[in-house]
């Protein structure tokens, strides 16, 4: 018979089997963890979430307020841009 040495499994064969078994279980556990993380991910809504206490505030107004709070724009520019946002109304749909 081919590959029959009459003494069982040699050292390299034990090493190959052990490495193969470890690799197999690592792959199975990794796949299970990735599947669990993918299924456990919260669903994302298509709209940007609004923070508490800011009902009806558009994302443009929120962004403008954040820039003002960080000091990127001064009060005059903030009020001017906010007035433009309020006067323009909702964008027209094509």
Coordinates of C-alpha atoms in Angstrom, one line a residue:
X1 CA 0.0 0.0 0.0
X2 CA 1.1 3.5 -0.8
X3 CA 2.1 5.8 2.2
X4 CA 1.9 2.9 4.7
X5 CA 4.9 2.9 6.9
X6 CA 3.6 0.5 9.4
X7 CA 4.3 2.7 12.5
X8 CA 1.2 5.0 12.5
X9 CA 1.5 8.7 12.2
X10 CA 4.9 10.4 12.1
X11 CA 5.8 13.7 13.7
X12 CA 5.2 15.9 10.7
X13 CA 1.8 14.3 10.2
X14 CA 0.8 15.0 13.8
X15 CA 2.0 18.6 13.3
X16 CA 0.0 19.0 10.1
X17 CA -3.2 17.5 11.6
X18 CA -2.8 19.7 14.7
X19 CA -2.2 22.9 12.7
X20 CA -5.2 22.0 10.4
X21 CA -7.5 21.4 13.4
X22 CA -6.5 24.7 15.0
X23 CA -6.9 26.6 11.7
X24 CA -10.3 25.0 11.2
X25 CA -11.6 26.1 14.7
X26 CA -10.1 29.6 14.3
X27 CA -12.0 30.0 11.0
X28 CA -15.3 28.6 12.5
X29 CA -15.1 30.9 15.5
X30 CA -14.2 33.9 13.4
X31 CA -17.1 33.3 11.0
X32 CA -19.5 32.9 14.0
X33 CA -18.3 36.2 15.6
X34 CA -18.5 38.1 12.3
X35 CA -22.0 36.7 11.7
X36 CA -23.1 37.6 15.2
X37 CA -21.7 41.2 14.8
X38 CA -23.4 41.6 11.4
X39 CA -26.8 40.5 12.7
X40 CA -26.5 42.4 16.0
X41 CA -25.8 45.8 14.3
X42 CA -28.5 48.3 14.9
X43 CA -30.5 49.3 11.9
X44 CA -29.6 52.7 10.5
X45 CA -32.4 55.0 9.6
X46 CA -32.3 57.0 6.3
X47 CA -32.7 60.3 8.1
X48 CA -30.1 61.8 10.4
X49 CA -31.2 61.4 14.0
X50 CA -32.2 64.5 15.8
X51 CA -30.8 65.1 19.2
X52 CA -33.1 65.4 22.3
X53 CA -34.7 68.8 22.7
X54 CA -34.3 69.8 19.1
X55 CA -37.5 68.7 17.4
X56 CA -37.8 70.1 13.8
X57 CA -34.3 71.5 13.6
X58 CA -32.8 70.7 10.2
X59 CA -29.4 69.3 9.7
X60 CA -28.2 72.5 8.2
X61 CA -29.2 74.5 11.3
X62 CA -27.6 71.9 13.6
X63 CA -24.4 72.1 11.6
X64 CA -24.4 75.9 11.7
X65 CA -25.0 75.8 15.5
X66 CA -22.1 73.4 15.9
X67 CA -19.8 75.6 13.9
X68 CA -20.9 78.6 16.0
X69 CA -20.3 76.6 19.3
X70 CA -16.8 75.6 18.1
X71 CA -16.0 79.2 17.4
X72 CA -15.5 78.8 13.6
X73 CA -17.9 81.6 12.9
X74 CA -18.9 84.7 14.9
X75 CA -22.3 85.7 16.0
X76 CA -23.0 88.1 13.1
X77 CA -22.2 85.4 10.5
X78 CA -24.2 82.8 12.5
X79 CA -27.3 85.0 12.6
X80 CA -27.0 86.0 9.0
X81 CA -26.7 82.4 7.8
X82 CA -29.5 81.3 10.1
X83 CA -31.7 84.1 8.6
X84 CA -30.9 82.9 5.1
X85 CA -31.8 79.3 6.1
X86 CA -35.1 80.4 7.5
X87 CA -36.0 82.6 4.6
X88 CA -35.1 80.1 1.9
X89 CA -37.6 77.4 3.0
X90 CA -37.4 73.8 2.0
X91 CA -35.6 73.0 -1.2
X92 CA -37.7 72.5 -4.4
X93 CA -38.0 68.9 -5.5
X94 CA -36.9 68.2 -9.1

